[in-house]
Amino acid sequence: MFRLALSGDQRRLRDHGRGNLGDEGTGHGSVRGEVPRGRFHGPRLRPQAVRDERWHAAIECAATLPDVDPDRIALWGFSLAGGHVFRVAADHPRLACAIAQTPLVDGRAVAPHALRSMTPGAALRLFGRGVADALGSLLGRPPLLVPTAGARGSVASLTTPDALDGDHALDPGRRHTGWEQTVAARIVLRLGGYRPGRHASRIRCPLLVVVCDQDRSALPAPALRAAGEAPAAEVVHLTGRHYAPFLESHEQAVAAELSFLEKHLAPRVP
């Protein structure tokens, strides 16, 4: 999915001598698998070990590529994946550094705000669909899907004020007409249990946490608390909402992240 927004940034990384390897996730982009294309099933809907295995496999794969120093590998993630950076970095001490951009680190802290952003009727319908989807999964039925984002009053997984910025941020030219922006409705039953920020204290590599001060989706406060628990964390504040690193604060985000990578991926002097 993030290939849509990151293709230009990937070129800039290459221009700075940084190769990149992306994991789109099962069902996203060109990846085949049991999850329908462009649809996300949500945290804990697949075993945690399976998701961790994908990320660790990507790191190990990168370490075997030509011209790659296995001791100079960095991890990057945005939003939900930004939260997962905390868990994977904690479990992978060989990483040189990691970047979590507007990360969702504490579903329990975010869930009440997300609910307040919904109308009561829409929230009831969404949770009803979540329950139906969860029960249907036990019977082997296909996922019951809802839009990833929507306006307040609609039945969507996220109706925060900045939720609808994602379409313009990740696919500004609207060239990817086949991108289905849907999630399995059961994600609403699991969000509160997704708390990767709890692993922050175990992260030993340098960690850059990029927060947007007006973020109304992942919220800046939980990310700042998690960063405070990481032994070697740096924080960059940006002006704007959740998707600002791809929009009005894009150049500041890229500059900060490239500077961080230059510092921590520099060749070691014998």
PDB file of C-alpha atoms in Angstrom:
ATOM      1  CA  MET A   1       0.000   0.000   0.000  1.00  0.00           C
ATOM      2  CA  PHE A   2       2.658   2.536   0.957  1.00  0.00           C
ATOM      3  CA  ARG A   3       4.440   2.006  -2.346  1.00  0.00           C
ATOM      4  CA  LEU A   4       1.900   4.580  -3.583  1.00  0.00           C
ATOM      5  CA  ALA A   5       3.227   7.322  -1.332  1.00  0.00           C
ATOM      6  CA  LEU A   6       6.834   6.243  -0.937  1.00  0.00           C
ATOM      7  CA  SER A   7       8.062   5.751  -4.489  1.00  0.00           C
ATOM      8  CA  GLY A   8       9.500   9.271  -4.614  1.00  0.00           C
ATOM      9  CA  ASP A   9      11.074   8.924  -1.191  1.00  0.00           C
ATOM     10  CA  GLN A  10      12.614   5.617  -2.196  1.00  0.00           C
ATOM     11  CA  ARG A  11      14.339   7.387  -5.078  1.00  0.00           C
ATOM     12  CA  ARG A  12      15.631  10.010  -2.673  1.00  0.00           C
ATOM     13  CA  LEU A  13      16.989   7.287  -0.413  1.00  0.00           C
ATOM     14  CA  ARG A  14      18.781   5.734  -3.369  1.00  0.00           C
ATOM     15  CA  ASP A  15      20.194   9.140  -4.246  1.00  0.00           C
ATOM     16  CA  HIS A  16      21.697   9.199  -0.748  1.00  0.00           C
ATOM     17  CA  GLY A  17      23.168   5.739  -1.172  1.00  0.00           C
ATOM     18  CA  ARG A  18      20.460   3.976   0.864  1.00  0.00           C
ATOM     19  CA  GLY A  19      18.845   0.886  -0.575  1.00  0.00           C
ATOM     20  CA  ASN A  20      15.331  -0.021   0.536  1.00  0.00           C
ATOM     21  CA  LEU A  21      13.280  -3.172   0.794  1.00  0.00           C
ATOM     22  CA  GLY A  22       9.549  -2.873   1.419  1.00  0.00           C
ATOM     23  CA  ASP A  23       7.046  -5.348   2.836  1.00  0.00           C
ATOM     24  CA  GLU A  24       3.606  -4.466   1.498  1.00  0.00           C
ATOM     25  CA  GLY A  25       1.958  -7.174   3.545  1.00  0.00           C
ATOM     26  CA  THR A  26      -0.147 -10.065   2.382  1.00  0.00           C
ATOM     27  CA  GLY A  27      -2.850  -8.877   0.036  1.00  0.00           C
ATOM     28  CA  HIS A  28      -1.309  -5.464  -0.616  1.00  0.00           C
ATOM     29  CA  GLY A  29       0.285  -4.351  -3.862  1.00  0.00           C
ATOM     30  CA  SER A  30       1.744  -7.280  -5.754  1.00  0.00           C
ATOM     31  CA  VAL A  31       1.848  -9.621  -2.741  1.00  0.00           C
ATOM     32  CA  ARG A  32      -0.274 -12.748  -2.999  1.00  0.00           C
ATOM     33  CA  GLY A  33      -1.853 -14.463  -0.045  1.00  0.00           C
ATOM     34  CA  GLU A  34      -5.030 -15.310   1.771  1.00  0.00           C
ATOM     35  CA  VAL A  35      -5.989 -11.684   2.487  1.00  0.00           C
ATOM     36  CA  PRO A  36      -7.902 -10.094  -0.431  1.00  0.00           C
ATOM     37  CA  ARG A  37      -5.952  -7.487  -2.344  1.00  0.00           C
ATOM     38  CA  GLY A  38      -5.943  -4.060  -0.708  1.00  0.00           C
ATOM     39  CA  ARG A  39      -7.844  -5.203   2.391  1.00  0.00           C
ATOM     40  CA  PHE A  40      -6.387  -5.219   5.874  1.00  0.00           C
ATOM     41  CA  HIS A  41      -7.621  -7.615   8.525  1.00  0.00           C
ATOM     42  CA  GLY A  42      -6.230  -5.791  11.536  1.00  0.00           C
ATOM     43  CA  PRO A  43      -3.967  -6.461  14.504  1.00  0.00           C
ATOM     44  CA  ARG A  44      -4.169  -9.867  16.140  1.00  0.00           C
ATOM     45  CA  LEU A  45      -6.445 -11.203  13.437  1.00  0.00           C
ATOM     46  CA  ARG A  46      -3.536 -13.283  12.293  1.00  0.00           C
ATOM     47  CA  PRO A  47      -1.217 -14.814  14.905  1.00  0.00           C
ATOM     48  CA  GLN A  48       1.330 -12.307  16.204  1.00  0.00           C
ATOM     49  CA  ALA A  49       4.123 -14.752  15.445  1.00  0.00           C
ATOM     50  CA  VAL A  50       3.126 -14.812  11.766  1.00  0.00           C
ATOM     51  CA  ARG A  51       3.322 -11.030  11.443  1.00  0.00           C
ATOM     52  CA  ASP A  52       6.600 -10.887  13.339  1.00  0.00           C
ATOM     53  CA  GLU A  53       8.003 -13.607  11.102  1.00  0.00           C
ATOM     54  CA  ARG A  54       7.300 -11.520   7.987  1.00  0.00           C
ATOM     55  CA  TRP A  55       9.144  -8.500   9.353  1.00  0.00           C
ATOM     56  CA  HIS A  56      12.096 -10.499  10.661  1.00  0.00           C
ATOM     57  CA  ALA A  57      12.266 -12.392   7.370  1.00  0.00           C
ATOM     58  CA  ALA A  58      12.445  -9.067   5.513  1.00  0.00           C
ATOM     59  CA  ILE A  59      15.320  -7.921   7.744  1.00  0.00           C
ATOM     60  CA  GLU A  60      17.180 -11.186   7.263  1.00  0.00           C
ATOM     61  CA  CYS A  61      16.567 -11.033   3.514  1.00  0.00           C
ATOM     62  CA  ALA A  62      17.996  -7.515   3.358  1.00  0.00           C
ATOM     63  CA  ALA A  63      21.100  -8.713   5.196  1.00  0.00           C
ATOM     64  CA  THR A  64      21.815 -11.208   2.415  1.00  0.00           C
ATOM     65  CA  LEU A  65      21.489  -8.779  -0.495  1.00  0.00           C
ATOM     66  CA  PRO A  66      24.575  -7.732  -2.469  1.00  0.00           C
ATOM     67  CA  ASP A  67      26.266  -4.530  -1.284  1.00  0.00           C
ATOM     68  CA  VAL A  68      24.267  -4.509   1.962  1.00  0.00           C
ATOM     69  CA  ASP A  69      26.093  -4.315   5.285  1.00  0.00           C
ATOM     70  CA  PRO A  70      24.045  -6.512   7.659  1.00  0.00           C
ATOM     71  CA  ASP A  71      25.090  -4.278  10.561  1.00  0.00           C
ATOM     72  CA  ARG A  72      23.703  -1.149   8.883  1.00  0.00           C
ATOM     73  CA  ILE A  73      20.025  -2.026   8.438  1.00  0.00           C
ATOM     74  CA  ALA A  74      17.264   0.345   9.518  1.00  0.00           C
ATOM     75  CA  LEU A  75      13.542  -0.232  10.035  1.00  0.00           C
ATOM     76  CA  TRP A  76      10.814   2.256   9.028  1.00  0.00           C
ATOM     77  CA  GLY A  77       7.079   2.214   9.561  1.00  0.00           C
ATOM     78  CA  PHE A  78       4.118   4.598   9.436  1.00  0.00           C
ATOM     79  CA  SER A  79       0.914   4.707  11.494  1.00  0.00           C
ATOM     80  CA  LEU A  80      -0.085   1.137  12.443  1.00  0.00           C
ATOM     81  CA  ALA A  81       3.171  -0.181  10.973  1.00  0.00           C
ATOM     82  CA  GLY A  82       4.968   2.589  12.848  1.00  0.00           C
ATOM     83  CA  GLY A  83       3.648   1.073  16.044  1.00  0.00           C
ATOM     84  CA  HIS A  84       4.832  -2.362  14.995  1.00  0.00           C
ATOM     85  CA  VAL A  85       8.326  -0.917  14.581  1.00  0.00           C
ATOM     86  CA  PHE A  86       8.483  -0.831  18.381  1.00  0.00           C
ATOM     87  CA  ARG A  87       7.857  -4.548  18.764  1.00  0.00           C
ATOM     88  CA  VAL A  88      10.127  -5.672  15.937  1.00  0.00           C
ATOM     89  CA  ALA A  89      12.984  -3.361  16.934  1.00  0.00           C
ATOM     90  CA  ALA A  90      12.746  -4.660  20.493  1.00  0.00           C
ATOM     91  CA  ASP A  91      13.077  -8.238  19.233  1.00  0.00           C
ATOM     92  CA  HIS A  92      15.821  -7.555  16.684  1.00  0.00           C
ATOM     93  CA  PRO A  93      18.938  -6.145  18.437  1.00  0.00           C
ATOM     94  CA  ARG A  94      21.037  -6.247  15.270  1.00  0.00           C
ATOM     95  CA  LEU A  95      19.195  -3.279  13.735  1.00  0.00           C
ATOM     96  CA  ALA A  96      21.319  -0.177  13.315  1.00  0.00           C
ATOM     97  CA  CYS A  97      18.346   2.133  13.905  1.00  0.00           C
ATOM     98  CA  ALA A  98      14.584   2.444  13.448  1.00  0.00           C
ATOM     99  CA  ILE A  99      12.075   5.136  12.498  1.00  0.00           C
ATOM    100  CA  ALA A 100       8.457   5.233  13.656  1.00  0.00           C
ATOM    101  CA  GLN A 101       6.488   7.890  11.786  1.00  0.00           C
ATOM    102  CA  THR A 102       3.224   9.048  13.411  1.00  0.00           C
ATOM    103  CA  PRO A 103       2.993   5.618  15.056  1.00  0.00           C
ATOM    104  CA  LEU A 104      -0.073   4.043  16.593  1.00  0.00           C
ATOM    105  CA  VAL A 105       1.497   2.704  19.768  1.00  0.00           C
ATOM    106  CA  ASP A 106      -1.438   2.355  22.170  1.00  0.00           C
ATOM    107  CA  GLY A 107      -4.824   1.249  20.923  1.00  0.00           C
ATOM    108  CA  ARG A 108      -6.279   1.529  24.411  1.00  0.00           C
ATOM    109  CA  ALA A 109      -5.446   5.239  24.509  1.00  0.00           C
ATOM    110  CA  VAL A 110      -6.619   5.885  20.947  1.00  0.00           C
ATOM    111  CA  ALA A 111      -9.882   3.918  21.025  1.00  0.00           C
ATOM    112  CA  PRO A 112     -11.898   6.354  23.209  1.00  0.00           C
ATOM    113  CA  HIS A 113     -10.940   9.270  20.958  1.00  0.00           C
ATOM    114  CA  ALA A 114     -11.875   7.266  17.858  1.00  0.00           C
ATOM    115  CA  LEU A 115     -15.269   6.472  19.403  1.00  0.00           C
ATOM    116  CA  ARG A 116     -15.910  10.120  20.232  1.00  0.00           C
ATOM    117  CA  SER A 117     -15.284  10.907  16.572  1.00  0.00           C
ATOM    118  CA  MET A 118     -18.225   8.665  15.592  1.00  0.00           C
ATOM    119  CA  THR A 119     -21.925   9.357  15.948  1.00  0.00           C
ATOM    120  CA  PRO A 120     -23.645   6.930  18.355  1.00  0.00           C
ATOM    121  CA  GLY A 121     -25.637   5.327  15.557  1.00  0.00           C
ATOM    122  CA  ALA A 122     -22.606   4.804  13.344  1.00  0.00           C
ATOM    123  CA  ALA A 123     -20.624   3.360  16.255  1.00  0.00           C
ATOM    124  CA  LEU A 124     -23.393   0.867  17.038  1.00  0.00           C
ATOM    125  CA  ARG A 125     -23.630  -0.228  13.406  1.00  0.00           C
ATOM    126  CA  LEU A 126     -19.854  -0.548  13.151  1.00  0.00           C
ATOM    127  CA  PHE A 127     -19.589  -2.688  16.278  1.00  0.00           C
ATOM    128  CA  GLY A 128     -22.514  -4.784  15.087  1.00  0.00           C
ATOM    129  CA  ARG A 129     -20.675  -5.479  11.862  1.00  0.00           C
ATOM    130  CA  GLY A 130     -17.514  -6.200  13.836  1.00  0.00           C
ATOM    131  CA  VAL A 131     -19.280  -8.842  15.895  1.00  0.00           C
ATOM    132  CA  ALA A 132     -20.895 -10.344  12.802  1.00  0.00           C
ATOM    133  CA  ASP A 133     -17.548 -10.428  11.031  1.00  0.00           C
ATOM    134  CA  ALA A 134     -15.810 -12.074  13.999  1.00  0.00           C
ATOM    135  CA  LEU A 135     -18.513 -14.728  14.293  1.00  0.00           C
ATOM    136  CA  GLY A 136     -18.471 -15.284  10.542  1.00  0.00           C
ATOM    137  CA  SER A 137     -14.712 -15.848  10.606  1.00  0.00           C
ATOM    138  CA  LEU A 138     -15.254 -18.750  13.021  1.00  0.00           C
ATOM    139  CA  LEU A 139     -17.468 -20.341  10.372  1.00  0.00           C
ATOM    140  CA  GLY A 140     -14.960 -19.749   7.602  1.00  0.00           C
ATOM    141  CA  ARG A 141     -16.911 -16.961   5.942  1.00  0.00           C
ATOM    142  CA  PRO A 142     -15.209 -14.176   3.955  1.00  0.00           C
ATOM    143  CA  PRO A 143     -14.470 -10.958   5.850  1.00  0.00           C
ATOM    144  CA  LEU A 144     -17.258  -8.430   6.274  1.00  0.00           C
ATOM    145  CA  LEU A 145     -15.621  -5.245   5.042  1.00  0.00           C
ATOM    146  CA  VAL A 146     -16.026  -1.592   5.965  1.00  0.00           C
ATOM    147  CA  PRO A 147     -14.255   1.484   4.564  1.00  0.00           C
ATOM    148  CA  THR A 148     -10.889   2.284   6.117  1.00  0.00           C
ATOM    149  CA  ALA A 149     -11.884   5.921   6.625  1.00  0.00           C
ATOM    150  CA  GLY A 150     -15.043   7.945   6.324  1.00  0.00           C
ATOM    151  CA  ALA A 151     -16.786  11.142   7.299  1.00  0.00           C
ATOM    152  CA  ARG A 152     -18.337  11.465  10.747  1.00  0.00           C
ATOM    153  CA  GLY A 153     -21.655   9.640  10.729  1.00  0.00           C
ATOM    154  CA  SER A 154     -20.577   7.016   8.202  1.00  0.00           C
ATOM    155  CA  VAL A 155     -19.866   3.390   9.087  1.00  0.00           C
ATOM    156  CA  ALA A 156     -16.077   3.241   8.716  1.00  0.00           C
ATOM    157  CA  SER A 157     -13.203   2.034  10.842  1.00  0.00           C
ATOM    158  CA  LEU A 158     -11.956   5.580  11.384  1.00  0.00           C
ATOM    159  CA  THR A 159     -13.895   8.840  11.212  1.00  0.00           C
ATOM    160  CA  THR A 160     -11.443  11.151  12.986  1.00  0.00           C
ATOM    161  CA  PRO A 161     -11.051  14.644  11.482  1.00  0.00           C
ATOM    162  CA  ASP A 162      -7.890  13.673   9.576  1.00  0.00           C
ATOM    163  CA  ALA A 163      -8.913  10.158   8.531  1.00  0.00           C
ATOM    164  CA  LEU A 164      -9.924  11.213   5.031  1.00  0.00           C
ATOM    165  CA  ASP A 165      -6.527  12.845   4.387  1.00  0.00           C
ATOM    166  CA  GLY A 166      -5.082   9.431   3.585  1.00  0.00           C
ATOM    167  CA  ASP A 167      -6.415   9.156   0.042  1.00  0.00           C
ATOM    168  CA  HIS A 168      -4.799  12.420  -1.039  1.00  0.00           C
ATOM    169  CA  ALA A 169      -1.623  11.743   0.951  1.00  0.00           C
ATOM    170  CA  LEU A 170      -0.927   8.208  -0.245  1.00  0.00           C
ATOM    171  CA  ASP A 171      -2.286   8.399  -3.787  1.00  0.00           C
ATOM    172  CA  PRO A 172      -2.220  12.111  -4.702  1.00  0.00           C
ATOM    173  CA  GLY A 173      -2.789  11.592  -8.403  1.00  0.00           C
ATOM    174  CA  ARG A 174      -5.533   8.997  -7.874  1.00  0.00           C
ATOM    175  CA  ARG A 175      -3.745   6.797 -10.380  1.00  0.00           C
ATOM    176  CA  HIS A 176      -4.252   3.547  -8.451  1.00  0.00           C
ATOM    177  CA  THR A 177      -7.920   2.945  -9.136  1.00  0.00           C
ATOM    178  CA  GLY A 178      -7.712  -0.681  -7.995  1.00  0.00           C
ATOM    179  CA  TRP A 179      -6.660   0.215  -4.461  1.00  0.00           C
ATOM    180  CA  GLU A 180      -9.484  -1.017  -2.218  1.00  0.00           C
ATOM    181  CA  GLN A 181      -9.443   1.011   0.985  1.00  0.00           C
ATOM    182  CA  THR A 182     -11.343  -1.419   3.189  1.00  0.00           C
ATOM    183  CA  VAL A 183     -10.719  -3.369   6.376  1.00  0.00           C
ATOM    184  CA  ALA A 184     -12.334  -6.339   8.029  1.00  0.00           C
ATOM    185  CA  ALA A 185     -14.955  -4.993  10.433  1.00  0.00           C
ATOM    186  CA  ARG A 186     -13.646  -7.157  13.283  1.00  0.00           C
ATOM    187  CA  ILE A 187     -10.670  -4.798  13.635  1.00  0.00           C
ATOM    188  CA  VAL A 188     -12.839  -2.567  15.874  1.00  0.00           C
ATOM    189  CA  LEU A 189     -12.983  -5.373  18.455  1.00  0.00           C
ATOM    190  CA  ARG A 190      -9.198  -5.693  18.552  1.00  0.00           C
ATOM    191  CA  LEU A 191      -7.859  -2.161  18.461  1.00  0.00           C
ATOM    192  CA  GLY A 192      -7.778  -1.702  22.230  1.00  0.00           C
ATOM    193  CA  GLY A 193      -5.471  -4.683  22.622  1.00  0.00           C
ATOM    194  CA  TYR A 194      -2.913  -3.410  20.116  1.00  0.00           C
ATOM    195  CA  ARG A 195      -0.271  -1.783  22.349  1.00  0.00           C
ATOM    196  CA  PRO A 196       3.197  -2.172  20.782  1.00  0.00           C
ATOM    197  CA  GLY A 197       4.507   0.858  22.665  1.00  0.00           C
ATOM    198  CA  ARG A 198       4.845  -1.390  25.711  1.00  0.00           C
ATOM    199  CA  HIS A 199       7.985  -2.833  24.088  1.00  0.00           C
ATOM    200  CA  ALA A 200       9.761   0.537  23.947  1.00  0.00           C
ATOM    201  CA  SER A 201      11.983  -0.102  26.962  1.00  0.00           C
ATOM    202  CA  ARG A 202      13.498  -3.159  25.251  1.00  0.00           C
ATOM    203  CA  ILE A 203      14.611  -1.268  22.126  1.00  0.00           C
ATOM    204  CA  ARG A 204      18.390  -0.964  22.137  1.00  0.00           C
ATOM    205  CA  CYS A 205      18.999   0.621  18.737  1.00  0.00           C
ATOM    206  CA  PRO A 206      18.598   4.363  18.110  1.00  0.00           C
ATOM    207  CA  LEU A 207      14.923   5.150  17.502  1.00  0.00           C
ATOM    208  CA  LEU A 208      13.466   8.205  15.772  1.00  0.00           C
ATOM    209  CA  VAL A 209       9.830   8.902  16.607  1.00  0.00           C
ATOM    210  CA  VAL A 210       8.156  11.421  14.291  1.00  0.00           C
ATOM    211  CA  VAL A 211       4.999  12.911  15.769  1.00  0.00           C
ATOM    212  CA  CYS A 212       2.549  15.375  14.279  1.00  0.00           C
ATOM    213  CA  ASP A 213       1.290  17.762  16.914  1.00  0.00           C
ATOM    214  CA  GLN A 214      -2.242  17.951  15.464  1.00  0.00           C
ATOM    215  CA  ASP A 215      -2.557  14.203  14.793  1.00  0.00           C
ATOM    216  CA  ARG A 216      -6.160  13.222  15.541  1.00  0.00           C
ATOM    217  CA  SER A 217      -5.871   9.564  14.513  1.00  0.00           C
ATOM    218  CA  ALA A 218      -2.858   7.998  16.278  1.00  0.00           C
ATOM    219  CA  LEU A 219      -2.531  10.973  18.695  1.00  0.00           C
ATOM    220  CA  PRO A 220       0.885  12.429  19.629  1.00  0.00           C
ATOM    221  CA  ALA A 221       0.756  11.879  23.421  1.00  0.00           C
ATOM    222  CA  PRO A 222       0.957   8.034  23.396  1.00  0.00           C
ATOM    223  CA  ALA A 223       3.885   8.145  20.942  1.00  0.00           C
ATOM    224  CA  LEU A 224       5.710  10.668  23.123  1.00  0.00           C
ATOM    225  CA  ARG A 225       5.203   8.491  26.199  1.00  0.00           C
ATOM    226  CA  ALA A 226       6.527   5.431  24.363  1.00  0.00           C
ATOM    227  CA  ALA A 227       9.521   7.386  23.061  1.00  0.00           C
ATOM    228  CA  GLY A 228      10.292   8.377  26.640  1.00  0.00           C
ATOM    229  CA  GLU A 229      10.568   4.705  27.564  1.00  0.00           C
ATOM    230  CA  ALA A 230      13.045   3.852  24.790  1.00  0.00           C
ATOM    231  CA  PRO A 231      16.680   4.158  25.945  1.00  0.00           C
ATOM    232  CA  ALA A 232      17.986   5.776  22.745  1.00  0.00           C
ATOM    233  CA  ALA A 233      14.993   7.608  21.287  1.00  0.00           C
ATOM    234  CA  GLU A 234      14.907  10.935  19.502  1.00  0.00           C
ATOM    235  CA  VAL A 235      11.691  12.838  18.815  1.00  0.00           C
ATOM    236  CA  VAL A 236      10.881  15.125  15.907  1.00  0.00           C
ATOM    237  CA  HIS A 237       7.757  17.287  16.091  1.00  0.00           C
ATOM    238  CA  LEU A 238       5.987  18.278  12.884  1.00  0.00           C
ATOM    239  CA  THR A 239       3.134  20.675  12.377  1.00  0.00           C
ATOM    240  CA  GLY A 240       0.044  19.046  10.949  1.00  0.00           C
ATOM    241  CA  ARG A 241      -2.291  16.106  11.228  1.00  0.00           C
ATOM    242  CA  HIS A 242      -1.742  12.363  10.867  1.00  0.00           C
ATOM    243  CA  TYR A 243      -0.736  12.399   7.201  1.00  0.00           C
ATOM    244  CA  ALA A 244       1.260  15.655   7.332  1.00  0.00           C
ATOM    245  CA  PRO A 245       4.586  13.812   6.662  1.00  0.00           C
ATOM    246  CA  PHE A 246       3.213  13.069   3.186  1.00  0.00           C
ATOM    247  CA  LEU A 247       1.587  16.486   2.734  1.00  0.00           C
ATOM    248  CA  GLU A 248       2.481  19.933   4.093  1.00  0.00           C
ATOM    249  CA  SER A 249       5.325  18.697   6.339  1.00  0.00           C
ATOM    250  CA  HIS A 250       6.773  16.293   3.804  1.00  0.00           C
ATOM    251  CA  GLU A 251      10.088  18.046   3.254  1.00  0.00           C
ATOM    252  CA  GLN A 252      10.699  18.465   6.982  1.00  0.00           C
ATOM    253  CA  ALA A 253       9.936  14.794   7.590  1.00  0.00           C
ATOM    254  CA  VAL A 254      12.250  13.617   4.820  1.00  0.00           C
ATOM    255  CA  ALA A 255      15.051  15.918   5.962  1.00  0.00           C
ATOM    256  CA  ALA A 256      14.810  14.742   9.572  1.00  0.00           C
ATOM    257  CA  GLU A 257      14.690  11.080   8.631  1.00  0.00           C
ATOM    258  CA  LEU A 258      17.566  11.309   6.159  1.00  0.00           C
ATOM    259  CA  SER A 259      19.670  13.135   8.753  1.00  0.00           C
ATOM    260  CA  PHE A 260      18.911  10.409  11.299  1.00  0.00           C
ATOM    261  CA  LEU A 261      19.837   7.675   8.820  1.00  0.00           C
ATOM    262  CA  GLU A 262      23.043   9.455   7.811  1.00  0.00           C
ATOM    263  CA  LYS A 263      24.086   9.620  11.453  1.00  0.00           C
ATOM    264  CA  HIS A 264      23.339   6.030  12.366  1.00  0.00           C
ATOM    265  CA  LEU A 265      24.096   4.247   9.090  1.00  0.00           C
ATOM    266  CA  ALA A 266      27.464   5.872   8.507  1.00  0.00           C
ATOM    267  CA  PRO A 267      30.269   3.365   7.880  1.00  0.00           C
ATOM    268  CA  ARG A 268      32.063   2.425  11.054  1.00  0.00           C
ATOM    269  CA  VAL A 269      35.632   3.616  11.329  1.00  0.00           C
ATOM    270  CA  PRO A 270      37.986   0.703  12.178  1.00  0.00           C
TER     271      PRO A 270
END
